[in-house]
Protein backbone atom coordinates (compact mmCIF):
# COMPACT_ATOMS: atom_id res chain seq x y z
CA UNK A 1 0.00 0.00 0.00
CA UNK A 2 2.72 2.46 0.99
CA UNK A 3 4.80 1.59 -2.08
CA UNK A 4 1.77 2.21 -4.29
CA UNK A 5 1.18 5.61 -2.66
CA UNK A 6 4.85 6.55 -3.12
CA UNK A 7 4.73 5.55 -6.77
CA UNK A 8 1.59 7.49 -7.66
CA UNK A 9 2.57 10.58 -5.67
CA UNK A 10 6.31 10.84 -6.30
CA UNK A 11 7.62 8.29 -8.81
CA UNK A 12 5.10 8.39 -11.63
CA UNK A 13 6.61 9.47 -14.95
CA UNK A 14 4.25 12.48 -15.21
CA UNK A 15 5.57 13.73 -11.88
CA UNK A 16 9.25 12.94 -12.36
CA UNK A 17 9.36 14.39 -15.89
CA UNK A 18 7.26 17.47 -15.17
CA UNK A 19 8.51 20.76 -16.60
CA UNK A 20 6.96 24.21 -16.15
CA UNK A 21 6.47 25.52 -19.67
CA UNK A 22 4.52 28.45 -21.13
CA UNK A 23 3.52 26.31 -24.08
CA UNK A 24 2.69 23.01 -22.33
CA UNK A 25 1.44 23.93 -18.83
CA UNK A 26 -2.10 25.24 -18.48
CA UNK A 27 -2.28 28.70 -16.90
CA UNK A 28 1.47 29.28 -17.14
CA UNK A 29 1.47 32.64 -18.94
CA UNK A 30 1.49 36.12 -17.44
CA UNK A 31 -1.53 37.11 -19.52
CA UNK A 32 -3.53 34.19 -18.09
CA UNK A 33 -2.57 35.17 -14.53
CA UNK A 34 -3.50 38.85 -14.87
CA UNK A 35 -6.69 38.16 -16.81
CA UNK A 36 -7.78 35.57 -14.21
CA UNK A 37 -7.25 37.99 -11.33
CA UNK A 38 -9.05 40.75 -13.24
CA UNK A 39 -12.03 38.50 -14.02
CA UNK A 40 -12.15 37.35 -10.38
CA UNK A 41 -12.17 40.89 -8.97
CA UNK A 42 -14.68 42.24 -11.50
CA UNK A 43 -17.01 39.24 -11.04
CA UNK A 44 -16.92 39.54 -7.23
CA UNK A 45 -17.57 43.28 -7.23
CA UNK A 46 -20.31 42.94 -9.85
CA UNK A 47 -22.07 40.16 -7.96
CA UNK A 48 -21.93 42.11 -4.70
CA UNK A 49 -23.29 45.24 -6.37
CA UNK A 50 -26.01 43.32 -8.23
CA UNK A 51 -27.26 41.64 -5.04
CA UNK A 52 -27.28 44.99 -3.25
CA UNK A 53 -29.62 46.35 -5.91
CA UNK A 54 -32.13 43.50 -6.14
CA UNK A 55 -32.15 42.09 -2.58
CA UNK A 56 -32.62 43.53 0.88
CA UNK A 57 -29.36 43.98 2.76
CA UNK A 58 -30.22 41.36 5.38
CA UNK A 59 -31.50 38.78 2.92
CA UNK A 60 -29.17 35.85 2.28
CA UNK A 61 -28.95 33.44 -0.63
CA UNK A 62 -29.15 29.81 0.44
CA UNK A 63 -26.58 27.54 -1.18
CA UNK A 64 -27.48 24.25 0.45
CA UNK A 65 -24.62 21.74 0.70
CA UNK A 66 -22.42 23.47 -1.90
CA UNK A 67 -20.10 25.28 0.60
CA UNK A 68 -19.70 22.09 2.63
CA UNK A 69 -18.79 20.08 -0.47
CA UNK A 70 -16.36 22.82 -1.53
CA UNK A 71 -14.66 22.75 1.88
CA UNK A 72 -14.39 18.96 1.81
CA UNK A 73 -12.86 19.00 -1.68
CA UNK A 74 -10.24 21.61 -0.76
CA UNK A 75 -9.41 19.75 2.45
CA UNK A 76 -8.86 16.47 0.58
CA UNK A 77 -6.93 18.10 -2.26
CA UNK A 78 -4.70 19.94 0.22
CA UNK A 79 -4.02 16.69 2.08
CA UNK A 80 -3.02 14.97 -1.18
CA UNK A 81 -0.70 17.87 -2.11
CA UNK A 82 0.85 17.80 1.37
CA UNK A 83 1.60 14.07 1.17
CA UNK A 84 2.70 14.31 -2.46
CA UNK A 85 5.18 17.15 -2.00
CA UNK A 86 6.49 15.61 1.22
CA UNK A 87 7.25 12.30 -0.54
CA UNK A 88 8.61 14.15 -3.58
CA UNK A 89 10.88 16.32 -1.44
CA UNK A 90 12.28 13.21 0.25
CA UNK A 91 12.90 11.64 -3.17
CA UNK A 92 14.58 14.81 -4.50
CA UNK A 93 16.85 14.99 -1.45
CA UNK A 94 17.76 11.34 -1.93
CA UNK A 95 18.58 11.83 -5.62
CA UNK A 96 20.43 15.15 -5.43
CA UNK A 97 22.30 14.93 -2.13
CA UNK A 98 25.50 13.98 -3.96
CA UNK A 99 25.39 17.26 -5.87
CA UNK A 100 25.33 19.36 -2.70
CA UNK A 101 28.93 18.40 -1.89
CA UNK A 102 30.10 19.91 -5.19
CA UNK A 103 28.14 23.14 -4.98
CA UNK A 104 28.92 23.71 -1.27
CA UNK A 105 25.90 25.99 -1.04
CA UNK A 106 23.46 23.49 0.45
CA UNK A 107 24.70 20.99 3.01
CA UNK A 108 21.57 19.77 4.86
CA UNK A 109 17.98 18.90 3.83
CA UNK A 110 16.61 21.74 5.97
CA UNK A 111 18.77 24.24 4.07
CA UNK A 112 17.44 22.80 0.80
CA UNK A 113 13.87 23.38 2.03
CA UNK A 114 14.70 27.06 2.56
CA UNK A 115 17.20 27.72 -0.23
CA UNK A 116 17.31 26.16 -3.69
CA UNK A 117 20.79 26.25 -5.29
CA UNK A 118 21.36 28.89 -7.95
CA UNK A 119 20.36 27.69 -11.42
CA UNK A 120 17.50 25.48 -10.20
CA UNK A 121 14.98 24.92 -12.99
CA UNK A 122 11.22 24.50 -12.47
CA UNK A 123 11.09 20.81 -13.32
CA UNK A 124 10.76 17.54 -11.47
CA UNK A 125 8.72 16.24 -8.58
CA UNK A 126 8.42 19.20 -6.21
CA UNK A 127 7.60 21.60 -9.02
CA UNK A 128 4.84 19.27 -10.21
CA UNK A 129 3.17 19.60 -6.81
CA UNK A 130 3.88 23.32 -6.78
CA UNK A 131 1.97 23.46 -10.07
CA UNK A 132 -0.92 21.46 -8.59
CA UNK A 133 -0.93 23.86 -5.63
CA UNK A 134 -1.06 26.81 -8.05
CA UNK A 135 -4.07 25.30 -9.84
CA UNK A 136 -5.77 24.55 -6.51
CA UNK A 137 -5.62 28.26 -5.66
CA UNK A 138 -8.36 28.81 -8.26
CA UNK A 139 -10.69 26.61 -6.21
CA UNK A 140 -10.15 28.88 -3.21
CA UNK A 141 -11.56 31.81 -5.21
CA UNK A 142 -15.05 30.31 -5.10
CA UNK A 143 -15.21 30.95 -1.36
CA UNK A 144 -15.37 34.68 -2.10
CA UNK A 145 -18.61 34.20 -4.02
CA UNK A 146 -20.01 31.96 -1.28
CA UNK A 147 -19.32 34.72 1.25
CA UNK A 148 -21.03 37.31 -0.96
CA UNK A 149 -24.10 35.14 -1.46
CA UNK A 150 -24.45 33.85 2.10
CA UNK A 151 -23.29 36.83 4.14
CA UNK A 152 -23.53 39.72 1.65
CA UNK A 153 -20.00 40.79 2.58
CA UNK A 154 -17.06 41.77 0.38
CA UNK A 155 -13.89 43.32 1.78
CA UNK A 156 -10.77 44.69 0.15
CA UNK A 157 -8.64 42.42 2.33
CA UNK A 158 -10.37 39.30 1.03
CA UNK A 159 -9.97 40.26 -2.62
CA UNK A 160 -6.38 41.37 -2.10
CA UNK A 161 -5.43 38.26 -0.12
CA UNK A 162 -6.85 35.78 -2.64
CA UNK A 163 -5.34 37.64 -5.62
CA UNK A 164 -1.89 37.92 -4.04
CA UNK A 165 -1.79 34.27 -2.98
CA UNK A 166 -2.59 33.26 -6.55
CA UNK A 167 0.12 35.58 -7.85
CA UNK A 168 2.71 34.28 -5.37
CA UNK A 169 2.10 30.63 -6.28
CA UNK A 170 2.65 31.59 -9.93
CA UNK A 171 5.94 33.33 -9.11
CA UNK A 172 7.18 30.25 -7.26
CA UNK A 173 7.06 28.32 -10.51
CA UNK A 174 8.09 31.08 -12.88
CA UNK A 175 11.32 31.91 -11.02
CA UNK A 176 12.07 28.60 -9.20
CA UNK A 177 11.78 30.49 -5.96
CA UNK A 178 13.42 29.19 -2.82
CA UNK A 179 11.32 28.33 0.27
CA UNK A 180 8.32 27.24 -1.79
CA UNK A 181 8.44 23.58 -0.69
CA UNK A 182 8.25 24.50 2.98
CA UNK A 183 5.63 27.17 2.26
CA UNK A 184 3.43 24.65 0.42
CA UNK A 185 3.83 22.10 3.20
CA UNK A 186 2.74 24.64 5.81
CA UNK A 187 -0.11 26.01 3.68
CA UNK A 188 -1.58 22.66 2.64
CA UNK A 189 -1.37 21.34 6.19
CA UNK A 190 -3.29 24.41 7.35
CA UNK A 191 -5.85 24.18 4.52
CA UNK A 192 -6.52 20.50 5.10
CA UNK A 193 -7.25 21.21 8.78
CA UNK A 194 -9.12 24.50 8.36
CA UNK A 195 -11.32 23.40 5.48
CA UNK A 196 -11.92 20.08 7.19
CA UNK A 197 -13.11 22.07 10.21
CA UNK A 198 -15.33 24.21 7.98
CA UNK A 199 -16.86 21.06 6.52
CA UNK A 200 -17.33 19.75 10.06
CA UNK A 201 -19.27 22.84 11.14
CA UNK A 202 -21.15 23.15 7.82
CA UNK A 203 -22.83 19.77 8.32
CA UNK A 204 -24.03 20.83 11.76
CA UNK A 205 -21.37 19.39 14.06
CA UNK A 206 -20.21 21.47 17.08
CA UNK A 207 -17.55 24.14 16.67
CA UNK A 208 -14.69 25.18 18.95
CA UNK A 209 -15.11 27.82 21.66
CA UNK A 210 -12.40 30.04 20.11
CA UNK A 211 -11.76 31.44 16.60
CA UNK A 212 -10.01 28.33 15.32
CA UNK A 213 -9.62 29.44 11.68
CA UNK A 214 -8.22 32.86 12.58
CA UNK A 215 -5.74 31.39 15.04
CA UNK A 216 -4.52 28.90 12.42
CA UNK A 217 -3.98 31.76 9.97
CA UNK A 218 -1.97 33.68 12.57
CA UNK A 219 0.23 30.62 13.15
CA UNK A 220 0.81 30.22 9.40
CA UNK A 221 1.75 33.87 8.94
CA UNK A 222 4.11 33.67 11.92
CA UNK A 223 5.85 30.56 10.56
CA UNK A 224 6.21 32.15 7.12
CA UNK A 225 7.75 35.26 8.68
CA UNK A 226 10.35 33.21 10.57
CA UNK A 227 11.19 31.16 7.47
CA UNK A 228 11.66 34.32 5.38
CA UNK A 229 14.42 35.42 7.75
CA UNK A 230 15.96 31.96 7.36
CA UNK A 231 15.99 32.30 3.57
CA UNK A 232 17.63 35.72 3.78
CA UNK A 233 20.28 34.39 6.18
CA UNK A 234 21.15 31.43 3.92
CA UNK A 235 21.21 33.65 0.84
CA UNK A 236 24.06 35.73 2.22
CA UNK A 237 25.74 32.88 4.11
CA UNK A 238 25.79 30.31 1.29
CA UNK A 239 26.43 32.59 -1.67
CA UNK A 240 22.95 32.90 -3.10
CA UNK A 241 19.57 31.17 -3.41
CA UNK A 242 17.42 30.63 -6.47
CA UNK A 243 14.66 33.11 -7.28
CA UNK A 244 15.58 35.79 -4.76
CA UNK A 245 14.05 38.56 -6.90
CA UNK A 246 10.66 36.86 -6.73
CA UNK A 247 11.28 36.10 -3.05
CA UNK A 248 11.82 39.80 -2.33
CA UNK A 249 8.60 40.73 -4.14
CA UNK A 250 6.70 37.98 -2.32
CA UNK A 251 8.15 39.13 1.00
CA UNK A 252 6.71 42.60 0.43
CA UNK A 253 3.33 41.10 -0.47
CA UNK A 254 3.46 38.82 2.58
CA UNK A 255 4.23 41.85 4.72
CA UNK A 256 1.18 43.67 3.34
CA UNK A 257 -1.03 40.63 3.95
CA UNK A 258 0.32 40.30 7.51
CA UNK A 259 -0.30 43.99 8.22
CA UNK A 260 -3.83 43.91 6.79
CA UNK A 261 -4.64 40.68 8.59
CA UNK A 262 -3.35 41.88 11.96
CA UNK A 263 -5.20 45.17 11.51
CA UNK A 264 -8.40 43.25 10.77
CA UNK A 265 -7.76 40.80 13.63
CA UNK A 266 -7.11 43.53 16.21
CA UNK A 267 -10.19 45.53 15.19
CA UNK A 268 -12.34 42.41 15.35
CA UNK A 269 -10.92 41.45 18.74
CA UNK A 270 -11.46 44.93 20.18
CA UNK A 271 -15.01 45.03 18.79
CA UNK A 272 -15.76 41.66 20.35
CA UNK A 273 -14.35 42.77 23.69
CA UNK A 274 -16.53 45.88 23.66
CA UNK A 275 -19.63 43.80 22.88
CA UNK A 276 -18.76 41.33 25.65
CA UNK A 277 -18.24 44.17 28.13
CA UNK A 278 -21.63 45.66 27.26
CA UNK A 279 -23.33 42.28 27.60
CA UNK A 280 -21.52 41.66 30.88
CA UNK A 281 -22.69 44.96 32.34
CA UNK A 282 -26.26 44.44 31.15
CA UNK A 283 -26.52 40.88 32.36
CA UNK A 284 -27.86 40.27 35.83
CA UNK A 285 -27.21 36.53 35.77
CA UNK A 286 -24.39 35.20 37.91
CA UNK A 287 -23.85 32.03 35.87
CA UNK A 288 -20.75 31.72 33.67
CA UNK A 289 -21.24 30.59 30.05
CA UNK A 290 -18.71 28.85 27.86
CA UNK A 291 -18.87 26.66 24.76
CA UNK A 292 -22.66 26.84 24.69
CA UNK A 293 -23.10 25.49 28.23
CA UNK A 294 -23.64 27.46 31.43
CA UNK A 295 -22.05 26.74 34.76
CA UNK A 296 -25.48 26.20 36.30
CA UNK A 297 -26.25 23.48 33.71
CA UNK A 298 -23.00 21.71 34.47
CA UNK A 299 -23.75 21.75 38.17
CA UNK A 300 -27.18 20.21 37.56
CA UNK A 301 -25.60 17.48 35.45
PDB file of N, CA and C in Angstrom, residues 18-37 127 130-138 141 163 165-175:
ATOM      1  N   UNK A  18       7.986  16.209 -15.044  1.00  0.00           N
ATOM      2  CA  UNK A  18       7.256  17.472 -15.173  1.00  0.00           C
ATOM      3  C   UNK A  18       8.211  18.627 -15.455  1.00  0.00           C
ATOM      4  N   UNK A  19       7.738  19.559 -16.282  1.00  0.00           N
ATOM      5  CA  UNK A  19       8.514  20.762 -16.596  1.00  0.00           C
ATOM      6  C   UNK A  19       7.555  21.930 -16.800  1.00  0.00           C
ATOM      7  N   UNK A  20       7.772  22.998 -16.024  1.00  0.00           N
ATOM      8  CA  UNK A  20       6.956  24.207 -16.153  1.00  0.00           C
ATOM      9  C   UNK A  20       7.271  24.880 -17.473  1.00  0.00           C
ATOM     10  N   UNK A  21       6.261  24.978 -18.337  1.00  0.00           N
ATOM     11  CA  UNK A  21       6.471  25.519 -19.670  1.00  0.00           C
ATOM     12  C   UNK A  21       5.292  26.397 -20.064  1.00  0.00           C
ATOM     13  N   UNK A  22       5.569  27.542 -20.690  1.00  0.00           N
ATOM     14  CA  UNK A  22       4.522  28.446 -21.127  1.00  0.00           C
ATOM     15  C   UNK A  22       3.696  27.859 -22.262  1.00  0.00           C
ATOM     16  N   UNK A  23       4.230  26.895 -22.939  1.00  0.00           N
ATOM     17  CA  UNK A  23       3.520  26.306 -24.084  1.00  0.00           C
ATOM     18  C   UNK A  23       2.809  24.994 -23.733  1.00  0.00           C
ATOM     19  N   UNK A  24       3.241  24.328 -22.657  1.00  0.00           N
ATOM     20  CA  UNK A  24       2.690  23.015 -22.332  1.00  0.00           C
ATOM     21  C   UNK A  24       1.882  22.996 -21.038  1.00  0.00           C
ATOM     22  N   UNK A  25       2.128  23.925 -20.127  1.00  0.00           N
ATOM     23  CA  UNK A  25       1.442  23.933 -18.831  1.00  0.00           C
ATOM     24  C   UNK A  25       0.265  24.897 -18.872  1.00  0.00           C
ATOM     25  N   UNK A  26      -0.896  24.399 -18.501  1.00  0.00           N
ATOM     26  CA  UNK A  26      -2.097  25.238 -18.481  1.00  0.00           C
ATOM     27  C   UNK A  26      -1.951  26.348 -17.435  1.00  0.00           C
ATOM     28  N   UNK A  27      -2.306  27.579 -17.833  1.00  0.00           N
ATOM     29  CA  UNK A  27      -2.278  28.700 -16.900  1.00  0.00           C
ATOM     30  C   UNK A  27      -0.898  29.208 -16.576  1.00  0.00           C
ATOM     31  N   UNK A  28       0.075  28.954 -17.451  1.00  0.00           N
ATOM     32  CA  UNK A  28       1.465  29.277 -17.135  1.00  0.00           C
ATOM     33  C   UNK A  28       1.951  30.608 -17.709  1.00  0.00           C
ATOM     34  N   UNK A  29       1.050  31.382 -18.340  1.00  0.00           N
ATOM     35  CA  UNK A  29       1.466  32.644 -18.943  1.00  0.00           C
ATOM     36  C   UNK A  29       1.061  33.824 -18.058  1.00  0.00           C
ATOM     37  N   UNK A  30       1.790  34.920 -18.208  1.00  0.00           N
ATOM     38  CA  UNK A  30       1.487  36.122 -17.440  1.00  0.00           C
ATOM     39  C   UNK A  30       0.113  36.673 -17.811  1.00  0.00           C
ATOM     40  N   UNK A  31      -0.227  36.598 -19.078  1.00  0.00           N
ATOM     41  CA  UNK A  31      -1.535  37.108 -19.520  1.00  0.00           C
ATOM     42  C   UNK A  31      -2.673  36.325 -18.873  1.00  0.00           C
ATOM     43  N   UNK A  32      -2.499  35.004 -18.734  1.00  0.00           N
ATOM     44  CA  UNK A  32      -3.526  34.192 -18.089  1.00  0.00           C
ATOM     45  C   UNK A  32      -3.665  34.584 -16.623  1.00  0.00           C
ATOM     46  N   UNK A  33      -2.540  34.803 -15.949  1.00  0.00           N
ATOM     47  CA  UNK A  33      -2.575  35.174 -14.530  1.00  0.00           C
ATOM     48  C   UNK A  33      -3.304  36.494 -14.327  1.00  0.00           C
ATOM     49  N   UNK A  34      -2.903  37.521 -15.060  1.00  0.00           N
ATOM     50  CA  UNK A  34      -3.495  38.846 -14.867  1.00  0.00           C
ATOM     51  C   UNK A  34      -4.958  38.877 -15.290  1.00  0.00           C
ATOM     52  N   UNK A  35      -5.288  38.188 -16.368  1.00  0.00           N
ATOM     53  CA  UNK A  35      -6.688  38.162 -16.810  1.00  0.00           C
ATOM     54  C   UNK A  35      -7.557  37.395 -15.810  1.00  0.00           C
ATOM     55  N   UNK A  36      -7.017  36.340 -15.210  1.00  0.00           N
ATOM     56  CA  UNK A  36      -7.776  35.566 -14.214  1.00  0.00           C
ATOM     57  C   UNK A  36      -8.065  36.410 -12.982  1.00  0.00           C
ATOM     58  N   UNK A  37      -7.055  37.137 -12.508  1.00  0.00           N
ATOM     59  CA  UNK A  37      -7.248  37.993 -11.332  1.00  0.00           C
ATOM     60  C   UNK A  37      -8.243  39.110 -11.648  1.00  0.00           C
ATOM     61  N   UNK A 127       8.228  20.568  -8.209  1.00  0.00           N
ATOM     62  CA  UNK A 127       7.596  21.604  -9.020  1.00  0.00           C
ATOM     63  C   UNK A 127       6.276  21.111  -9.619  1.00  0.00           C
ATOM     64  N   UNK A 130       4.036  21.864  -6.846  1.00  0.00           N
ATOM     65  CA  UNK A 130       3.884  23.317  -6.782  1.00  0.00           C
ATOM     66  C   UNK A 130       2.883  23.782  -7.838  1.00  0.00           C
ATOM     67  N   UNK A 131       2.917  23.144  -9.001  1.00  0.00           N
ATOM     68  CA  UNK A 131       1.968  23.462 -10.071  1.00  0.00           C
ATOM     69  C   UNK A 131       0.548  23.060  -9.676  1.00  0.00           C
ATOM     70  N   UNK A 132       0.401  21.895  -9.058  1.00  0.00           N
ATOM     71  CA  UNK A 132      -0.917  21.464  -8.585  1.00  0.00           C
ATOM     72  C   UNK A 132      -1.440  22.431  -7.519  1.00  0.00           C
ATOM     73  N   UNK A 133      -0.530  22.879  -6.652  1.00  0.00           N
ATOM     74  CA  UNK A 133      -0.928  23.856  -5.629  1.00  0.00           C
ATOM     75  C   UNK A 133      -1.389  25.156  -6.279  1.00  0.00           C
ATOM     76  N   UNK A 134      -0.678  25.596  -7.313  1.00  0.00           N
ATOM     77  CA  UNK A 134      -1.062  26.808  -8.049  1.00  0.00           C
ATOM     78  C   UNK A 134      -2.463  26.664  -8.651  1.00  0.00           C
ATOM     79  N   UNK A 135      -2.738  25.527  -9.259  1.00  0.00           N
ATOM     80  CA  UNK A 135      -4.070  25.302  -9.836  1.00  0.00           C
ATOM     81  C   UNK A 135      -5.146  25.228  -8.755  1.00  0.00           C
ATOM     82  N   UNK A 136      -4.784  24.658  -7.594  1.00  0.00           N
ATOM     83  CA  UNK A 136      -5.767  24.549  -6.514  1.00  0.00           C
ATOM     84  C   UNK A 136      -6.163  25.907  -5.955  1.00  0.00           C
ATOM     85  N   UNK A 137      -5.297  26.920  -6.143  1.00  0.00           N
ATOM     86  CA  UNK A 137      -5.624  28.260  -5.662  1.00  0.00           C
ATOM     87  C   UNK A 137      -6.884  28.802  -6.343  1.00  0.00           C
ATOM     88  N   UNK A 138      -7.157  28.346  -7.566  1.00  0.00           N
ATOM     89  CA  UNK A 138      -8.356  28.809  -8.256  1.00  0.00           C
ATOM     90  C   UNK A 138      -9.625  28.289  -7.576  1.00  0.00           C
ATOM     91  N   UNK A 141     -10.878  30.584  -4.817  1.00  0.00           N
ATOM     92  CA  UNK A 141     -11.564  31.815  -5.207  1.00  0.00           C
ATOM     93  C   UNK A 141     -13.079  31.697  -5.077  1.00  0.00           C
ATOM     94  N   UNK A 163      -6.064  37.302  -4.382  1.00  0.00           N
ATOM     95  CA  UNK A 163      -5.336  37.645  -5.615  1.00  0.00           C
ATOM     96  C   UNK A 163      -3.836  37.509  -5.426  1.00  0.00           C
ATOM     97  N   UNK A 165      -2.187  35.660  -3.168  1.00  0.00           N
ATOM     98  CA  UNK A 165      -1.788  34.268  -2.976  1.00  0.00           C
ATOM     99  C   UNK A 165      -1.719  33.526  -4.310  1.00  0.00           C
ATOM    100  N   UNK A 166      -2.635  33.841  -5.208  1.00  0.00           N
ATOM    101  CA  UNK A 166      -2.593  33.255  -6.552  1.00  0.00           C
ATOM    102  C   UNK A 166      -1.352  33.728  -7.304  1.00  0.00           C
ATOM    103  N   UNK A 167      -1.048  35.010  -7.180  1.00  0.00           N
ATOM    104  CA  UNK A 167       0.122  35.577  -7.852  1.00  0.00           C
ATOM    105  C   UNK A 167       1.415  34.977  -7.301  1.00  0.00           C
ATOM    106  N   UNK A 168       1.494  34.812  -5.984  1.00  0.00           N
ATOM    107  CA  UNK A 168       2.713  34.277  -5.370  1.00  0.00           C
ATOM    108  C   UNK A 168       2.967  32.836  -5.790  1.00  0.00           C
ATOM    109  N   UNK A 169       1.917  32.024  -5.864  1.00  0.00           N
ATOM    110  CA  UNK A 169       2.095  30.634  -6.283  1.00  0.00           C
ATOM    111  C   UNK A 169       2.559  30.549  -7.736  1.00  0.00           C
ATOM    112  N   UNK A 170       2.161  31.521  -8.556  1.00  0.00           N
ATOM    113  CA  UNK A 170       2.650  31.589  -9.933  1.00  0.00           C
ATOM    114  C   UNK A 170       4.136  31.946  -9.962  1.00  0.00           C
ATOM    115  N   UNK A 171       4.541  32.906  -9.147  1.00  0.00           N
ATOM    116  CA  UNK A 171       5.941  33.334  -9.110  1.00  0.00           C
ATOM    117  C   UNK A 171       6.859  32.216  -8.621  1.00  0.00           C
ATOM    118  N   UNK A 172       6.368  31.374  -7.722  1.00  0.00           N
ATOM    119  CA  UNK A 172       7.180  30.246  -7.259  1.00  0.00           C
ATOM    120  C   UNK A 172       7.639  29.395  -8.430  1.00  0.00           C
ATOM    121  N   UNK A 173       6.729  29.145  -9.352  1.00  0.00           N
ATOM    122  CA  UNK A 173       7.059  28.316 -10.510  1.00  0.00           C
ATOM    123  C   UNK A 173       7.862  29.074 -11.554  1.00  0.00           C
ATOM    124  N   UNK A 174       7.475  30.299 -11.804  1.00  0.00           N
ATOM    125  CA  UNK A 174       8.092  31.077 -12.876  1.00  0.00           C
ATOM    126  C   UNK A 174       9.572  31.341 -12.620  1.00  0.00           C
ATOM    127  N   UNK A 175       9.940  31.549 -11.346  1.00  0.00           N
ATOM    128  CA  UNK A 175      11.318  31.910 -11.016  1.00  0.00           C
ATOM    129  C   UNK A 175      12.028  30.874 -10.137  1.00  0.00           C
TER     130      UNK A 175
END
